[in-house]
Amino acid sequence: MVKLSLVLLLLSVQWSWALEDPLLPFSEHLDPEHKVQLKWGFDEIQGTILFELTVSTSGWVGFGFSPKGGMTGADIVIGGVGPKGSYFTDRHAVGFSIPLVDKQQNYKLLSLTESDGKTVMKFQRSISSCDENDLPITDLPMKLIYAYGLTDEIKYHSNRRGTKELNLLKYMPRVNPPNSKYFDVTMINLKLPAKQTYYHCKTLKAPTFDRKQHIYRIEPLITNIDVVHHLVLYRCPPSVTKPFEAECYVGVDAKCIEAVAVWGIGGGAFEFPEVAGLPIGGKVDDFFYKLEVHYNNPQKTAGRVDNSGLRFYYTSELRQHDAAVLITGLAVIPGYAIPPKAKSFLTYGLCDTAYIPKVLKTPHDLQVFSVMLHTHLAGRKLRVGHFRGGKQIDLLAVDENYDFEYQQATNLGKTKTVKLGDKLLVECTYNTENRNKLTWGGFSVTDEMCLAFLVYYPAMNLSVCASLPNPATLMSKMGAKDTATWLNMMSRKTWNDRSINQYQKTLKRIDQLVMVMDSDNNISNNTGLIPDLKVIPSAPCVNGRATRSLASPSEP
């Protein structure tokens, strides 16, 4: 069904059952001895990043970013708790000497404590650079440096220092839990037809386990990288009781619509946060699953044999939460059209979580930590607005430069709570300047979609929360008495800037059919209106101040 890409939507979680700090979801030890631990989280929309550094010392601690992994040119903070109180400064290094204090302090200290031989320093900064002595944090691997002393006298650290390279904004953990095993779900010697676009579906029962397991990592197994565009694994409702394999959407497979895992072109393995895992085994053994593979074969080459699929790593060491995926956005139905010759055409899909209790007896808030955004070839931008009490409170996710050939899950950087009653609005921007005909909603790459896949915990038996412009209202507003008249009107219409803009405004202003579906495909149909979505400006540069203690006489 959905042609998602680059991502493997599933989850992972904590071995210790400790409560996660939703603002600091990521953690790495920077040294081999595990004396220096860094936790972090970020908000790319607000443009800020939060750190918590824990070091096994009662002396000063230092952390920073380095162009080449050494001192020269490094952007550094140094802090600690001395006899007269705490001290914290934003600095830069010019060589092998004590780093100089920046004239402009762009790191903000939030807390600094020392107890039981450990110093914990929590601070915040802007993702971008705010002065010539700061280094910007990018979505590429960066060299992180650390050092610490045994006392609060800031001087040469000796061997108590090190460097580690991490991608802070696109972090991918790699854990090796005990009792880890894997199983594969793949096509087996599938002979591909000579079609440009072909969807093949295979419905099968999951492996049997005596008790529940948690899947924590998924890897793609791709036989023909040049024609495999995406893979999606769906969980089927209890009504599906037999294996099935054929071209997609021609039989029983159409009932299986609860997304569990996704991979797309350009993607790799995906491992999930430390607080949740995808459940399998126990009662989950009773379910069938559907593997869908989208083949994009522009040369229409016949006779290719494919064995592509997914590998699932699992463990019996259960994590704190079960996780799940919720599909939101514009319902994938050929009931809406995008005009040709459009430079920037907007569509909207509304998820109103107030309707979730209509299909679930015990609904709860969603803790969303990852989002995958998806359109087809005409898509240029996607935004997910978050509304509460009639007001926009956030942008859950944004992609201002969407690339159909490189789609991937967006790590939110911090866990965001979607409360029951909140609304989520998925906005997609399309460009059809090179098209002469209408583009309809559908599954082909030349059709269009507007979807956001939310990865969240704790799991609910929920599959879809989406909407569609009310077809009856749309036809009435456009002066059409029936579907045939409307289709004829749309195909014959002269599309120019004026008519495109008028049609776009009509789609947004009319009432929407809002649907919520549970895992058993029970649907609640409702109505709603599209709220106005605003761009949230990035926060200004973080302004801190140097905090010094009399206990650090060697500071320059």
Coordinates of C-alpha atoms in Angstrom, one line a residue, residues 1 9-11 183 185 202-206 212-215 232-240 252-262 277-281 283-292 312 322-327 456 459-464 517-521:
M1 CA 0.0 0.0 0.0
L9 CA 9.1 2.2 11.3
L10 CA 9.4 0.2 14.5
L11 CA 10.7 0.7 17.9
F183 CA 13.8 -13.9 11.7
V185 CA 10.1 -12.0 6.1
K202 CA 2.5 -12.0 0.6
T203 CA 0.4 -12.8 3.6
L204 CA 1.9 -15.2 6.2
K205 CA 1.8 -16.1 9.8
A206 CA 4.4 -14.7 12.2
K212 CA 6.0 -12.1 24.1
Q213 CA 9.2 -10.8 22.6
H214 CA 10.3 -7.3 21.5
I215 CA 11.6 -6.4 18.1
V232 CA 5.9 -2.3 4.0
L233 CA 4.9 -4.9 6.6
Y234 CA 1.3 -4.8 7.8
R235 CA -0.5 -6.6 10.6
C236 CA -3.7 -8.2 9.5
P237 CA -7.0 -8.3 11.4
P238 CA -8.2 -11.5 13.0
S239 CA -10.5 -12.1 10.0
V240 CA -7.5 -13.0 7.9
V252 CA -8.0 -10.5 1.0
D253 CA -4.7 -8.6 1.4
A254 CA -6.7 -5.3 1.2
K255 CA -7.9 -5.9 4.8
C256 CA -4.3 -5.7 6.2
I257 CA -3.7 -2.0 6.7
E258 CA -2.1 -1.6 10.1
A259 CA 1.5 -0.6 9.3
V260 CA 4.2 -2.2 11.4
A261 CA 7.5 -1.6 9.5
V262 CA 8.6 0.3 6.4
G277 CA 9.8 -2.4 21.3
L278 CA 7.5 -3.9 18.7
P279 CA 5.6 -6.8 20.4
I280 CA 5.5 -10.2 18.8
G281 CA 4.8 -13.6 20.3
K283 CA -1.2 -13.4 21.9
V284 CA 0.4 -11.6 18.9
D285 CA 1.1 -15.1 17.4
D286 CA -2.5 -15.4 16.3
F287 CA -2.1 -12.6 13.7
F288 CA -1.1 -12.9 10.1
Y289 CA 1.1 -10.3 8.5
K290 CA 1.3 -8.9 5.0
L291 CA 4.6 -8.0 3.3
E292 CA 4.1 -5.6 0.5
F312 CA 13.7 -8.5 12.4
D322 CA 5.0 -1.7 23.4
A323 CA 5.3 0.7 20.4
A324 CA 3.1 1.1 17.3
V325 CA 2.7 3.1 14.1
L326 CA -0.3 5.3 13.3
I327 CA -1.1 6.4 9.7
Y456 CA 4.7 6.2 19.3
A459 CA 0.7 1.0 21.6
M460 CA -3.0 1.1 21.0
N461 CA -5.1 -1.1 18.7
L462 CA -5.2 1.7 16.2
S463 CA -4.3 1.8 12.5
V464 CA -5.5 5.0 10.8
M517 CA -9.9 3.0 12.3
D518 CA -8.8 0.4 14.8
S519 CA -6.7 -2.7 14.2
D520 CA -9.8 -4.8 13.4
N521 CA -10.8 -2.3 10.7

